[in-house]
């Protein structure tokens, strides 16, 4: 199946990873995003890394996050834009945070108190926890004593852009949720937030930039080739799995072999063809 054509750069929204990364790379924009999302006044340093890769060992899986920044107190903020529910995001966030923590200490460091405070922010246009909230913040709390926190400096925050508890948030936060989903002149004009308007000015510059247009197409082509290579490899794996299941008369184990919904559907399609 041929790869479908990408949307134009002008049609992208901030929930699209390419646009989000490019906007966050502009000095001051990541601070605006973090301050609105967490409703705080953290003073982030201008040096921000986009598509930052962490690999603590050549043999271990690398971690790549959309945006990484640090505030004036040394607290590190990691942000990931996630459009699709892959079914493993909670465990994935745990793995990310553990890998990131390892990267924060110098090799040979003996003092774990030197570990930076950190905040992992995952933004998604769906509700992972199905409670209708815009924001879910997790930190270590004692089950026996709910008022007792572990105070290890680690936070995980999940943003659901389609929350329903509007009364619990500022109008700026709510406008930003709308703007993430539909990054348009109309939404920028409707808000009274100067910070959202400032971000929109940077979005406009990126969307009309010929250089960014070329970069966007190159990125899409690279990922299209990667997907094609992955499909060929995945096809071979699927076929081997199906033949083994058929041989051992264990077709009932098909859906138990993976939690990825798309892969489940692929398995079923191939299984029907094979039998």
Coordinates of C-alpha atoms in Angstrom, one line a residue:
X1 CA 0.0 0.0 0.0
X2 CA 1.4 3.4 -1.0
X3 CA 2.0 6.0 1.7
X4 CA -0.7 8.6 1.7
X5 CA 0.4 12.2 1.1
X6 CA 1.2 14.2 4.2
X7 CA -0.9 17.2 5.2
X8 CA 0.6 20.5 4.3
X9 CA 2.7 22.4 6.9
X10 CA 0.0 25.1 7.0
X11 CA -2.6 22.5 8.1
X12 CA -0.6 21.2 11.1
X13 CA -1.7 21.8 14.6
X14 CA 0.4 21.9 17.8
X15 CA -0.7 18.3 18.6
X16 CA 1.3 17.3 15.5
X17 CA 4.8 16.5 16.6
X18 CA 6.7 18.3 13.9
X19 CA 5.0 21.7 14.5
X20 CA 5.2 21.2 18.3
X21 CA 8.9 20.5 18.2
X22 CA 9.7 23.4 16.0
X23 CA 7.7 25.9 18.0
X24 CA 9.2 24.7 21.3
X25 CA 12.7 25.2 19.8
X26 CA 12.0 29.0 19.7
X27 CA 13.4 30.7 22.8
X28 CA 10.7 31.4 25.3
X29 CA 8.1 29.1 23.8
X30 CA 8.7 26.1 26.0
X31 CA 8.5 28.2 29.1
X32 CA 5.1 29.5 27.9
X33 CA 3.9 25.9 27.3
X34 CA 5.1 24.6 30.7
X35 CA 3.8 27.6 32.6
X36 CA 0.3 27.3 31.1
X37 CA 0.2 23.5 31.3
X38 CA 1.3 23.3 34.9
X39 CA -0.1 26.7 35.9
X40 CA 3.2 27.7 37.5
X41 CA 5.8 30.4 37.0
X42 CA 8.9 28.3 36.4
X43 CA 11.7 30.4 34.8
X44 CA 13.1 28.0 32.2
X45 CA 16.5 28.6 30.6
X46 CA 16.5 29.5 27.0
X47 CA 18.5 26.4 26.0
X48 CA 15.9 23.8 25.0
X49 CA 16.6 20.5 23.3
X50 CA 14.0 19.1 20.8
X51 CA 13.9 15.4 19.8
X52 CA 16.5 14.7 22.4
X53 CA 17.8 11.1 22.5
X54 CA 18.9 9.4 25.8
X55 CA 20.8 6.1 25.6
X56 CA 22.5 4.9 28.8
X57 CA 23.9 1.8 27.1
X58 CA 24.3 0.7 23.4
X59 CA 22.5 -2.5 24.4
X60 CA 19.5 -0.7 25.9
X61 CA 16.6 0.9 24.0
X62 CA 17.0 4.6 23.4
X63 CA 14.6 7.2 24.7
X64 CA 13.7 10.1 22.5
X65 CA 11.6 12.9 23.9
X66 CA 10.1 15.8 21.9
X67 CA 11.3 18.7 24.2
X68 CA 13.7 18.9 27.2
X69 CA 14.4 22.0 29.2
X70 CA 15.6 23.1 32.6
X71 CA 14.5 25.9 34.9
X72 CA 16.7 28.2 36.9
X73 CA 16.6 25.9 39.9
X74 CA 17.9 22.9 38.0
X75 CA 14.5 21.1 37.6
X76 CA 14.3 19.3 34.3
X77 CA 11.1 19.2 32.3
X78 CA 10.6 16.5 29.6
X79 CA 7.6 16.8 27.3
X80 CA 6.2 14.3 24.8
X81 CA 3.4 15.0 22.4
X82 CA 1.5 11.7 21.8
X83 CA -1.4 11.6 19.3
X84 CA -2.2 7.9 19.4
X85 CA -3.0 5.7 22.4
X86 CA -0.6 2.8 21.9
X87 CA -1.8 0.9 24.9
X88 CA 1.5 1.1 26.8
X89 CA 1.9 4.8 27.6
X90 CA 1.8 4.3 31.4
X91 CA 4.6 1.8 31.4
X92 CA 6.4 3.8 28.7
X93 CA 6.3 6.9 30.9
X94 CA 7.8 4.9 33.7
X95 CA 10.6 3.6 31.5
X96 CA 11.3 7.1 30.2
X97 CA 11.6 8.6 33.6
X98 CA 13.9 5.9 34.8
X99 CA 16.2 6.3 31.8
X100 CA 16.1 10.1 32.1
X101 CA 17.1 9.8 35.8
X102 CA 20.1 7.7 34.9
X103 CA 21.2 10.3 32.4
X104 CA 21.1 13.1 35.0
X105 CA 23.9 11.8 37.2
X106 CA 27.6 12.0 36.2
X107 CA 29.3 8.6 35.8
X108 CA 30.8 7.5 39.2
X109 CA 28.6 9.9 41.2
X110 CA 28.0 8.5 44.7
X111 CA 25.5 11.1 46.0
X112 CA 22.0 10.5 44.8
X113 CA 20.9 13.8 46.3
X114 CA 22.6 15.4 43.3
X115 CA 19.8 14.0 41.1
X116 CA 17.7 16.9 39.6
X117 CA 14.0 17.2 40.3
X118 CA 12.2 16.3 37.2
X119 CA 8.8 16.6 35.6
X120 CA 7.7 14.4 32.7
X121 CA 4.7 15.9 30.8
X122 CA 2.8 13.8 28.3
X123 CA 0.3 15.7 26.2
X124 CA -2.4 13.7 24.4
X125 CA -5.8 14.4 22.6
X126 CA -7.4 11.6 24.5
X127 CA -8.1 10.6 28.1
X128 CA -5.8 7.9 29.3
X129 CA -7.6 7.5 32.7
X130 CA -11.2 8.1 31.5
X131 CA -12.0 10.4 34.4
X132 CA -12.7 13.5 32.3
X133 CA -9.9 15.6 33.7
X134 CA -7.6 17.9 31.7
X135 CA -4.6 17.2 33.9
X136 CA -3.5 14.2 36.0
X137 CA -0.4 14.7 38.3
X138 CA 1.3 11.8 39.9
X139 CA 3.9 11.8 42.7
X140 CA 4.8 9.3 45.3
X141 CA 2.1 9.1 48.0
X142 CA 2.0 6.6 50.9
X143 CA -1.0 4.3 50.6
X144 CA -1.3 4.0 54.4
X145 CA -0.8 7.7 55.0
X146 CA -2.2 9.7 52.1
X147 CA -0.8 12.9 53.5
X148 CA 2.7 11.5 53.4
X149 CA 4.6 12.1 50.2
X150 CA 7.9 10.5 49.3
X151 CA 9.4 13.8 48.2
X152 CA 11.9 12.3 45.7
X153 CA 11.5 15.2 43.3
X154 CA 9.9 13.2 40.5
X155 CA 6.6 14.1 38.9
X156 CA 4.6 12.6 36.0
X157 CA 1.9 14.8 34.5
X158 CA -0.6 13.6 31.8
X159 CA -2.5 16.3 29.9
X160 CA -5.7 15.4 28.2
X161 CA -6.6 18.2 25.8
X162 CA -10.2 17.0 25.7
X163 CA -11.0 17.3 29.4
X164 CA -14.4 18.3 30.8
X165 CA -13.6 19.9 34.2
X166 CA -13.4 23.4 32.8
X167 CA -14.3 25.0 36.1
X168 CA -11.0 23.9 37.6
X169 CA -8.8 25.7 35.2
X170 CA -8.0 29.2 34.1
X171 CA -9.4 30.6 30.8
X172 CA -5.8 30.8 29.5
X173 CA -5.4 27.0 30.1
X174 CA -8.7 26.2 28.4
X175 CA -7.8 28.5 25.4
X176 CA -4.4 26.7 25.1
X177 CA -6.1 23.3 25.0
X178 CA -8.3 24.5 22.1
X179 CA -5.3 26.1 20.4
X180 CA -3.2 22.8 20.7
X181 CA -6.0 21.0 18.9
X182 CA -6.8 23.6 16.3
X183 CA -3.8 25.9 15.8
X184 CA -5.6 28.5 13.7
X185 CA -5.8 32.3 13.4
X186 CA -9.4 32.1 14.6
X187 CA -8.5 30.4 17.9
X188 CA -5.5 32.7 18.4
X189 CA -7.8 35.7 17.8
X190 CA -10.4 34.5 20.3
X191 CA -8.1 34.2 23.3
X192 CA -7.2 37.1 25.6
X193 CA -3.9 35.4 26.6
X194 CA -0.9 37.3 25.4
X195 CA 1.2 34.2 25.8
X196 CA -0.9 32.1 23.4
X197 CA -0.9 35.0 21.0
X198 CA 2.9 35.2 21.2
X199 CA 3.2 31.5 20.5
X200 CA 0.8 31.9 17.5
X201 CA 3.1 34.6 16.0
X202 CA 5.9 32.0 16.0
X203 CA 3.6 29.4 14.5
X204 CA 2.8 31.8 11.7
X205 CA 6.5 32.3 11.0
X206 CA 7.1 28.5 10.8
X207 CA 4.1 27.8 8.6
X208 CA 5.2 30.3 5.9
X209 CA 8.9 29.4 6.1
X210 CA 10.2 27.8 2.9
X211 CA 13.0 26.2 4.9
X212 CA 10.6 24.7 7.4
X213 CA 8.5 23.4 4.5
X214 CA 11.5 21.6 3.1
X215 CA 12.4 20.2 6.5
X216 CA 8.9 19.0 7.0
X217 CA 8.8 17.1 3.7
X218 CA 12.2 15.6 4.4
X219 CA 11.1 14.4 7.8
X220 CA 7.9 12.9 6.4
X221 CA 9.9 11.1 3.7
X222 CA 12.4 9.7 6.2
X223 CA 9.6 8.4 8.4
X224 CA 7.7 7.0 5.4
X225 CA 10.8 4.9 4.4
X226 CA 11.2 3.8 8.0
X227 CA 7.6 2.7 8.1
X228 CA 8.0 0.7 4.9
X229 CA 11.1 -1.0 6.2
X230 CA 9.3 -1.7 9.5
X231 CA 6.3 -3.1 7.6
X232 CA 8.4 -5.6 5.7
X233 CA 10.1 -6.7 8.9
X234 CA 6.8 -6.8 10.8
X235 CA 5.2 -8.8 8.0
X236 CA 7.8 -11.5 8.3
X237 CA 7.3 -11.6 12.1
X238 CA 3.6 -11.8 11.8
X239 CA 3.7 -14.6 9.2
X240 CA 6.1 -16.7 11.4
X241 CA 3.8 -16.1 14.4
X242 CA 0.7 -17.1 12.5
X243 CA 2.2 -20.3 11.1
X244 CA 3.4 -21.3 14.6
X245 CA -0.1 -20.7 16.0
X246 CA -1.8 -22.7 13.1
X247 CA 0.7 -25.5 13.5
X248 CA 0.1 -25.8 17.2
X249 CA -3.7 -25.2 16.9
X250 CA -3.4 -22.2 19.2
X251 CA -5.2 -19.6 17.2
X252 CA -7.0 -18.6 20.4
X253 CA -3.7 -17.1 21.5
X254 CA -3.6 -14.6 18.7
X255 CA -5.0 -11.6 20.5
X256 CA -3.1 -12.5 23.7
X257 CA 0.2 -12.2 21.8
X258 CA 0.1 -8.4 21.8
X259 CA -1.6 -5.4 23.4
X260 CA -1.2 -3.1 20.4
X261 CA -4.6 -2.7 18.8
X262 CA -3.2 -2.1 15.3
X263 CA -1.0 -5.1 15.5
X264 CA -3.9 -7.2 16.7
X265 CA -5.9 -6.2 13.7
X266 CA -3.0 -7.0 11.4
X267 CA -2.6 -10.4 13.0
X268 CA -6.3 -11.2 12.5
X269 CA -6.2 -10.1 8.8
X270 CA -3.2 -12.2 8.1
X271 CA -4.6 -15.1 10.0
X272 CA -7.8 -15.1 8.0
X273 CA -5.7 -15.1 4.8
X274 CA -3.5 -18.0 6.0
X275 CA -6.4 -20.3 7.0

